[in-house]
Short mmCIF file of C-alpha atoms in Angstrom, two decimals:
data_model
loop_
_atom_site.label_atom_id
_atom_site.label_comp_id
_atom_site.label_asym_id
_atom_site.label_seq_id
_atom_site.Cartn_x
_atom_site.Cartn_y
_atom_site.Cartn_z
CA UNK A 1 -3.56 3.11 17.05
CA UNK A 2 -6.66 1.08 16.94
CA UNK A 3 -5.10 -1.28 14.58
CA UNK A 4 -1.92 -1.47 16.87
CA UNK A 5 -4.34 -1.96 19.99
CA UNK A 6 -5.92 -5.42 17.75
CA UNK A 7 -2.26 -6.70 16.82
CA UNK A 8 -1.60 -6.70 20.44
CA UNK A 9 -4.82 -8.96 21.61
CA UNK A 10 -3.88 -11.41 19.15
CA UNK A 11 -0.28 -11.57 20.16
CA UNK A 12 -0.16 -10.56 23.99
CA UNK A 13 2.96 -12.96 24.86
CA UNK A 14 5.67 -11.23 26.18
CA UNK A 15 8.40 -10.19 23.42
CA UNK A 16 6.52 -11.26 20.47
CA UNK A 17 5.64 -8.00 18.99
CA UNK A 18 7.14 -5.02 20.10
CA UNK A 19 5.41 -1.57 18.95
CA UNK A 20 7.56 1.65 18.75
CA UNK A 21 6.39 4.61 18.10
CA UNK A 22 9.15 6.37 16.02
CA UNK A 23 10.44 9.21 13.34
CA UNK A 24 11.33 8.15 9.67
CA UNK A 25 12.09 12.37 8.91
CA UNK A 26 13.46 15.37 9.26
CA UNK A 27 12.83 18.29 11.27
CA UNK A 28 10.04 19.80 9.06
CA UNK A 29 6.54 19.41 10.69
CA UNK A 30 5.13 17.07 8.12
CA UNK A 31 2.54 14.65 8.77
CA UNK A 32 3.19 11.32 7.86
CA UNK A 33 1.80 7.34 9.27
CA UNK A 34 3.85 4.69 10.27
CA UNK A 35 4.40 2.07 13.01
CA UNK A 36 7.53 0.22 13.67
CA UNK A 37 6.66 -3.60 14.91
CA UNK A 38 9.26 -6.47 15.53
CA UNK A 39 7.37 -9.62 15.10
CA UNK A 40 9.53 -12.80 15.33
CA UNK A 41 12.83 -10.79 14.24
CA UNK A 42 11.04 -9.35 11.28
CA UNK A 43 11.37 -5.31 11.30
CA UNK A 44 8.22 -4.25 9.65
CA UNK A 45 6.82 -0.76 8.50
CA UNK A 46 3.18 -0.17 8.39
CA UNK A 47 1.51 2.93 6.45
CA UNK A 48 -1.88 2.65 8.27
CA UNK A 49 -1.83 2.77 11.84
CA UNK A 50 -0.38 5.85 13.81
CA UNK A 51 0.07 9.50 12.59
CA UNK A 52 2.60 11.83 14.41
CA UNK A 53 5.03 14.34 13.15
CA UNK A 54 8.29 13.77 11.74
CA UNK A 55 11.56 15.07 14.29
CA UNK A 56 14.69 13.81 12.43
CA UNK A 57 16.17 10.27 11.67
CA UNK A 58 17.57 9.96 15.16
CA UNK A 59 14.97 7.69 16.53
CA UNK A 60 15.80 5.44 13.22
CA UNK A 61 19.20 5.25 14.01
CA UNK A 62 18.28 4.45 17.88
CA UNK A 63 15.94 1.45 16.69
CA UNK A 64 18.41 -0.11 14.56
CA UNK A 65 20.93 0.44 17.71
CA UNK A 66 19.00 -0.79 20.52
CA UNK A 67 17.08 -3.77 18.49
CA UNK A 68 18.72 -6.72 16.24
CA UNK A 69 16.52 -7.22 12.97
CA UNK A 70 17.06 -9.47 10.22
CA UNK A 71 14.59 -7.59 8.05
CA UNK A 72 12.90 -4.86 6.77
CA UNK A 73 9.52 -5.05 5.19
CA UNK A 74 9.24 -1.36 4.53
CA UNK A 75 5.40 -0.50 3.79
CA UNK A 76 5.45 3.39 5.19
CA UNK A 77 3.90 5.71 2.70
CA UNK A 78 1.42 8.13 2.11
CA UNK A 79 -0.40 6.87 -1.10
CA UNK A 80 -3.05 9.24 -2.56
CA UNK A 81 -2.82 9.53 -6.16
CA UNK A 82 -4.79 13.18 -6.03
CA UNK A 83 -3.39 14.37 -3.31
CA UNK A 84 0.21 13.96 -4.43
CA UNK A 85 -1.11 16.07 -7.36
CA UNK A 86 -1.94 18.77 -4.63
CA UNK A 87 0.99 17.96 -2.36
CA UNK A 88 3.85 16.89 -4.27
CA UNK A 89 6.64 17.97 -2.06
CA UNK A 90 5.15 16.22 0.50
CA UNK A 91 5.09 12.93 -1.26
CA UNK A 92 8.72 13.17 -2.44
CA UNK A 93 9.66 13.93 1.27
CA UNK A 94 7.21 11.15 2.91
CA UNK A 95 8.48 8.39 0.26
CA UNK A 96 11.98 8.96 -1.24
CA UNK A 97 13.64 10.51 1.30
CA UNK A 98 11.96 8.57 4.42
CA UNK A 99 13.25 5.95 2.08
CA UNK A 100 16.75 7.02 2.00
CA UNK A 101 16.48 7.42 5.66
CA UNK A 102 15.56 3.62 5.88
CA UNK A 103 18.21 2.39 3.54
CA UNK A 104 21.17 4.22 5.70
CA UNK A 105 20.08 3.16 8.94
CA UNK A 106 20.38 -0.22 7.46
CA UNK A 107 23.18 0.18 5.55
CA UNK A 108 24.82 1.38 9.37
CA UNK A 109 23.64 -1.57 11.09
CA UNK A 110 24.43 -4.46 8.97
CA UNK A 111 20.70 -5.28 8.14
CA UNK A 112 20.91 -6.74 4.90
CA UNK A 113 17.28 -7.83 3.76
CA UNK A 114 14.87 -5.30 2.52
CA UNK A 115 10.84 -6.01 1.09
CA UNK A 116 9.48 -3.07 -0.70
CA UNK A 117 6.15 -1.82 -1.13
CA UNK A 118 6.19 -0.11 -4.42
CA UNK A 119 3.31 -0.07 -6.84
CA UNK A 120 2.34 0.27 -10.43
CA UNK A 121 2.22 3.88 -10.66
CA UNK A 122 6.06 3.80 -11.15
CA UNK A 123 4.70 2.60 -14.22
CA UNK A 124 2.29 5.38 -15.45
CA UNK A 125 -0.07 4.69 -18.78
CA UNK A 126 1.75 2.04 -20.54
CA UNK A 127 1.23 2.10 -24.70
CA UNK A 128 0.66 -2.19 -24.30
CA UNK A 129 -1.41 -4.18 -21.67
CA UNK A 130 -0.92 -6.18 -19.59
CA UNK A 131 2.02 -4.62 -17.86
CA UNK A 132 4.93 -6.88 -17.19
CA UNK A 133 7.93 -5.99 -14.79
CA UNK A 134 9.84 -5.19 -17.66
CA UNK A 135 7.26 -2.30 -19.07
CA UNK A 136 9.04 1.07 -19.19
CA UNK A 137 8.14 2.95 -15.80
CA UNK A 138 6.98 6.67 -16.90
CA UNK A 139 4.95 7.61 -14.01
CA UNK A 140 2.94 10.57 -14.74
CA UNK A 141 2.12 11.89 -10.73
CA UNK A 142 4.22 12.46 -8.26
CA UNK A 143 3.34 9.61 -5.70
CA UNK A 144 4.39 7.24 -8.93
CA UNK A 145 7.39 9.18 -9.56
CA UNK A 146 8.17 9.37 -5.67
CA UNK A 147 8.19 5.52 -5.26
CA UNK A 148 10.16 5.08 -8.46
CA UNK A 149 13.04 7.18 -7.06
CA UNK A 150 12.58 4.80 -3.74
CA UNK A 151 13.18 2.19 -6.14
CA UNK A 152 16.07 3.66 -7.67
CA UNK A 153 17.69 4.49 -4.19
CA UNK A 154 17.44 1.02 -3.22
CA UNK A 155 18.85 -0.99 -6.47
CA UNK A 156 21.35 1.41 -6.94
CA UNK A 157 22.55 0.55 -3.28
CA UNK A 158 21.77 -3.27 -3.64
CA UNK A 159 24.35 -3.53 -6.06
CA UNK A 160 27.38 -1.84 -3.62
CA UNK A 161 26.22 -4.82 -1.00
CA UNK A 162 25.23 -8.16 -0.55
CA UNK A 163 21.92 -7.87 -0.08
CA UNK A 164 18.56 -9.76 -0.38
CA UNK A 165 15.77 -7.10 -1.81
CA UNK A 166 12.10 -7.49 -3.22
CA UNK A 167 10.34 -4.35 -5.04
CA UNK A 168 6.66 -5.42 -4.63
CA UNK A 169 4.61 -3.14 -7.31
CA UNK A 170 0.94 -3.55 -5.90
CA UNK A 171 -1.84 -2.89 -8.15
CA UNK A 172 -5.50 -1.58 -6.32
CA UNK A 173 -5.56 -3.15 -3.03
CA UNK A 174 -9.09 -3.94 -1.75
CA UNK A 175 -10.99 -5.86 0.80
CA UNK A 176 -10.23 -6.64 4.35
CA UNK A 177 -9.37 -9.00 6.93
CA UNK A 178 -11.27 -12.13 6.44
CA UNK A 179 -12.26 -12.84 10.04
CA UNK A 180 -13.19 -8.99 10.87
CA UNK A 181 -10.48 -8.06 13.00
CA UNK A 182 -8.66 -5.31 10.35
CA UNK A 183 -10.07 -2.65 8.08
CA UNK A 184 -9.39 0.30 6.54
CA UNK A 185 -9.81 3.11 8.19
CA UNK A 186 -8.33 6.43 6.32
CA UNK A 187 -8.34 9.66 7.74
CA UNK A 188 -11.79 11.39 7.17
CA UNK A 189 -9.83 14.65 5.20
CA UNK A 190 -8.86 12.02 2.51
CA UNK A 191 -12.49 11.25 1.55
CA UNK A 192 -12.63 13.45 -1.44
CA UNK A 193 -8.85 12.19 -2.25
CA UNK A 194 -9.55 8.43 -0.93
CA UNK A 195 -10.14 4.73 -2.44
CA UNK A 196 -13.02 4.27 -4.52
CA UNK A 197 -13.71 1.21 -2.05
CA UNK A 198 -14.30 3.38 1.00
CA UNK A 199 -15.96 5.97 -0.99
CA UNK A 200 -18.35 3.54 -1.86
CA UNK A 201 -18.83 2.48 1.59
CA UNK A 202 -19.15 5.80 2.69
CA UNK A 203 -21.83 6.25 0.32
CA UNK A 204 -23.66 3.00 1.14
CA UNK A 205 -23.47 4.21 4.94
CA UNK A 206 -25.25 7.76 3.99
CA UNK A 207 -21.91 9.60 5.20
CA UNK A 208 -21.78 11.00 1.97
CA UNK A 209 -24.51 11.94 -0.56
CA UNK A 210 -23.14 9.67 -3.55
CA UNK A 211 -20.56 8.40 -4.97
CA UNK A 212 -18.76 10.79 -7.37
CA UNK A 213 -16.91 8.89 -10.50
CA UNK A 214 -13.86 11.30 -12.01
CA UNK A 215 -13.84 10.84 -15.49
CA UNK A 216 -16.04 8.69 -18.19
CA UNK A 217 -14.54 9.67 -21.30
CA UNK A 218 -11.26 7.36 -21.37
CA UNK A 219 -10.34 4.83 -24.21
CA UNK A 220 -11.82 1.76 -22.01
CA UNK A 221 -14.84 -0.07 -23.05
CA UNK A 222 -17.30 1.54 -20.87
CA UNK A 223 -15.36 5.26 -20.89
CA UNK A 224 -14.12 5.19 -17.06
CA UNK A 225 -11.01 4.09 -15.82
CA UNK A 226 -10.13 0.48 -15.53
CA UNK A 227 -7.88 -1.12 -12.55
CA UNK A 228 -6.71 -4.39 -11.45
CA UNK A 229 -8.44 -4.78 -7.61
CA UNK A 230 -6.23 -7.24 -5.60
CA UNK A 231 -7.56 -8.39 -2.50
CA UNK A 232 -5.32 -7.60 0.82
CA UNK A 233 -5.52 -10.89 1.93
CA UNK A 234 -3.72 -12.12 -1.30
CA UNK A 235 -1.51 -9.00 -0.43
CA UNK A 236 -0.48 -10.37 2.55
CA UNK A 237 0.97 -13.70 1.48
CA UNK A 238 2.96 -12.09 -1.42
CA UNK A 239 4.82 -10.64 1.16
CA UNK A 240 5.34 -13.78 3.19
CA UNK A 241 6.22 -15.64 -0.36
CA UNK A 242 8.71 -12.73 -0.92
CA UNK A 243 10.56 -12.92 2.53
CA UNK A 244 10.64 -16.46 2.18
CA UNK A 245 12.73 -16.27 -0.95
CA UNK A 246 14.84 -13.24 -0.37
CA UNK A 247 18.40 -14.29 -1.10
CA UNK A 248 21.58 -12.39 -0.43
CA UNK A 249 22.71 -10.63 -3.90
CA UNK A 250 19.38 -10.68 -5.94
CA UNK A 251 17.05 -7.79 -6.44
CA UNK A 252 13.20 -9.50 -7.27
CA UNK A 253 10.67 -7.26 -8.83
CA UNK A 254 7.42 -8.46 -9.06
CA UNK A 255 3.99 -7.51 -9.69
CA UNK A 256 1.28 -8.20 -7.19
CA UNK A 257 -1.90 -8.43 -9.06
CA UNK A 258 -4.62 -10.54 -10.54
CA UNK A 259 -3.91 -9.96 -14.11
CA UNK A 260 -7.55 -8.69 -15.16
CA UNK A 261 -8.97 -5.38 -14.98
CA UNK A 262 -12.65 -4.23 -13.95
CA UNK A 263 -14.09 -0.59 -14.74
CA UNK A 264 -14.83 1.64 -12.09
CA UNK A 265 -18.88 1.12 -13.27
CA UNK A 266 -18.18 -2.36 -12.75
CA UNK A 267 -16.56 -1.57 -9.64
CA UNK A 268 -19.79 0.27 -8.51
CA UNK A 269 -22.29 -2.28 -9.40
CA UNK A 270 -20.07 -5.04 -7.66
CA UNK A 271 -19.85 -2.39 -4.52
CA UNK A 272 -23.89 -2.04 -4.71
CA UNK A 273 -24.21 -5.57 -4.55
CA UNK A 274 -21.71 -6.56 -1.64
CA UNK A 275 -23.84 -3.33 0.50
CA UNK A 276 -27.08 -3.97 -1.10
CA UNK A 277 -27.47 -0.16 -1.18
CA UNK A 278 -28.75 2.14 -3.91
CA UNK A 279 -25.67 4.05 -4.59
CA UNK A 280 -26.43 7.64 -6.29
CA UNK A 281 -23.30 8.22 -8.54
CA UNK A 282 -22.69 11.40 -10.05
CA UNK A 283 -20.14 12.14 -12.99
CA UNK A 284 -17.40 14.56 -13.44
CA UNK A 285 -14.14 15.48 -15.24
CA UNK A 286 -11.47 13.04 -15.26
CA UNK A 287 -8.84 13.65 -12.01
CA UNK A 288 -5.18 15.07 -12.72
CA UNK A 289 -2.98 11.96 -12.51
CA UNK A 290 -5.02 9.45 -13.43
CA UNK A 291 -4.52 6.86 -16.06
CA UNK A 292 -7.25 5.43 -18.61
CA UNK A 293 -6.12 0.99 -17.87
CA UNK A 294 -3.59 -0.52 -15.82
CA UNK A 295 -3.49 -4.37 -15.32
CA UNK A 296 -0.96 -6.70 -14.42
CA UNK A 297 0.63 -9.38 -16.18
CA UNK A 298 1.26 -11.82 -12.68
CA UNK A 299 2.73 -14.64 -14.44
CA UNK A 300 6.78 -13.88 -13.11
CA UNK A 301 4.96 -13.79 -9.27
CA UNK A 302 3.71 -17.58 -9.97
CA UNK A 303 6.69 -19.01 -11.59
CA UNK A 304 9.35 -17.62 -8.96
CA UNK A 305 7.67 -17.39 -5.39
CA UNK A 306 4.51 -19.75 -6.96
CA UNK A 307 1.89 -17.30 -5.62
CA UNK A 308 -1.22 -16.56 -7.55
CA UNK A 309 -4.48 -14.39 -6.12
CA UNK A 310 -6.86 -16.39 -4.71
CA UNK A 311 -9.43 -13.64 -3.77
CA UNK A 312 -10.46 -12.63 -7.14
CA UNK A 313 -14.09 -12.08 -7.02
CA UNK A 314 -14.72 -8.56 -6.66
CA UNK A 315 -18.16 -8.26 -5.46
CA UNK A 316 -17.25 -11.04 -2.58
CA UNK A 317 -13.66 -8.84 -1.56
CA UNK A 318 -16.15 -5.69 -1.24
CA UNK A 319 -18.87 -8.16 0.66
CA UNK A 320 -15.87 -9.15 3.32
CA UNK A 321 -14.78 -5.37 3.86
CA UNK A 322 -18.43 -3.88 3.68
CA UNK A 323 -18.99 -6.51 7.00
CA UNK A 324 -15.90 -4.78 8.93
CA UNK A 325 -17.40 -1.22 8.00
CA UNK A 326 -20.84 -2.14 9.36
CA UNK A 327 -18.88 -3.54 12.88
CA UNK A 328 -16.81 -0.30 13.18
CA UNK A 329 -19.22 2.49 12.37
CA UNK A 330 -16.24 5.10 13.74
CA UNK A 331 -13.07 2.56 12.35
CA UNK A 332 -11.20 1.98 15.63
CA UNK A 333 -13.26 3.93 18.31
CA UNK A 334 -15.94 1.51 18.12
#
């Protein structure tokens, strides 16, 4: 809620953005985060904000019947790699089928525009880098395969309407709001299964003894895994770009990342920098689900919606996030 609770200071005019607090499932008492918010007609669904438990699809159905959107910018999803390991069922219940959920209520109400946050686990441990939209997806976990059937359910129903759809396939999302009002906050069960960014943090802060790095043995040039970190600010104007150029009949896939990849020891030097703390880092076996080097190929981004990441330094993206976790020692209580 605490983000919710900042959305509303910034926008307190009456009917500008509307918060409901609704149920994407079915009757199964499964935990899951999302937040419905109409903001200027736009029907958006955050992953991040408010936890409850999942009734049925009724209150989906109700939204779309009470409230007139003319999009959906569908971001709801519980995105773990290790824990979907752990707890596949409920990732295939929290993604796909939530999904499905999404796509009916639409398809019932006439709302024909649909941005989709996807990401490149649908594409597993390509043979070739840098990965293109037109690499093979073979995800090897199930939050990867769970989003890839998302994807599935939502081409396959494109093409039996007119509508206007974006797949957004997100590579490692870091940083943080750039003027300190947004962070990220995760629940404090997920530490062991969470972001190598807040884990870092959390280290930094003396929350948790060290930082512990899963695997150091991969084909990479320094043995651990290497990612492509793309800075949530640059995150958040791909998805303006995208609804921008929706257009009834077209599906647009596109990767949202920098196109270069950094090691996670290059990730923890850059974090020990941006905190100026003396990190201890201890090394273990590699994590079921991970994959040795994913980066993106982001030239199809720039040549159809002409966006590009701007926030590419690494050690500066940690530097702007490491300022909100100093301001909001307990996330949103502070």
């Amino acid at each position: 809620m605490g983000a919710v609770r900042v959305l509303q200071g910034l926008y307190p005019e009456q009917g500008r953005l509307q918060f409901i607090h609704a149920d994407l499932g079915d009757a199964n008492a499964v935990s899951m985060t999302t937040v419905f918010l109409r903001f200027y007609h736009v029907f958006r669904l955050f992953s991040t904000f408010v936890e409850f438990f999942l009734k049925s699809d009724y209150q989906v159905e109700k939204i779309f019947t009470e409230n007139a959107f003319d999009a959906v910018l569908h971001f709801a999803a519980v995105a773990y790699v290790g824990e979907s390991t752990s707890e596949p069922l409920r990732y295939y219940h929290n993604i796909t089928s939530n999904t499905l959920l999404v796509v009916k209520a639409m398809a019932a109400r006439g709302v024909k525009t649909l941005i989709y946050s996807s990401t490149c686990a649908t594409y597993g441990e390509p043979d070739t880098m840098p990965i293109t939209e037109t690499t093979p997806q073979v995800p090897i976990n199930p939050y990867g395969k769970a989003k890839k059937m998302a994807e599935d359910i939502i081409i396959d129903f494109s093409k039996t309407k007119d509508m206007a759809v974006m797949i957004l396939r997100y590579f490692n999302v870091i940083g943080s709001d750039p003027e300190g009002r947004l962070g990220e906050a995760p629940r404090p069960e997920l530490r062991e299964q969470g972001r190598i960014s807040g884990a870092c943090f959390d280290a930094a802060r003396g929350i948790i003894p060290g930082l512990k790095v899963r695997g150091t043995d991969y084909k990479t040039r320094d043995g651990t895994c290497v990612r492509d970190y793309i800075d949530v600010t640059d995150l958040i104007d791909a998805h303006v770009k995208a609804l921008a150029h929706a257009r009834p009949g077209k599906v647009g896939i596109y990767n949202v990342g920098t196109g270069k990849g950094s090691s996670v020891k290059e990730f923890v030097e850059a974090c020990k920098k941006a905190t100026g703390a003396s990190i201890k880092v201890e090394y273990l076996s590699r994590r079921p689900g991970d994959y040795a080097e994913v980066y993106s190929d982001p030239s199809k981004i720039l040549r159809d919606l002409n966006w590009s990441a701007k926030y590419t330094d690494l050690e500066q993206s940690l530097s702007v996030a490491w300022g909100w976790q100093k301001a909001h020692h307990n996330g949103y209580d502070n």
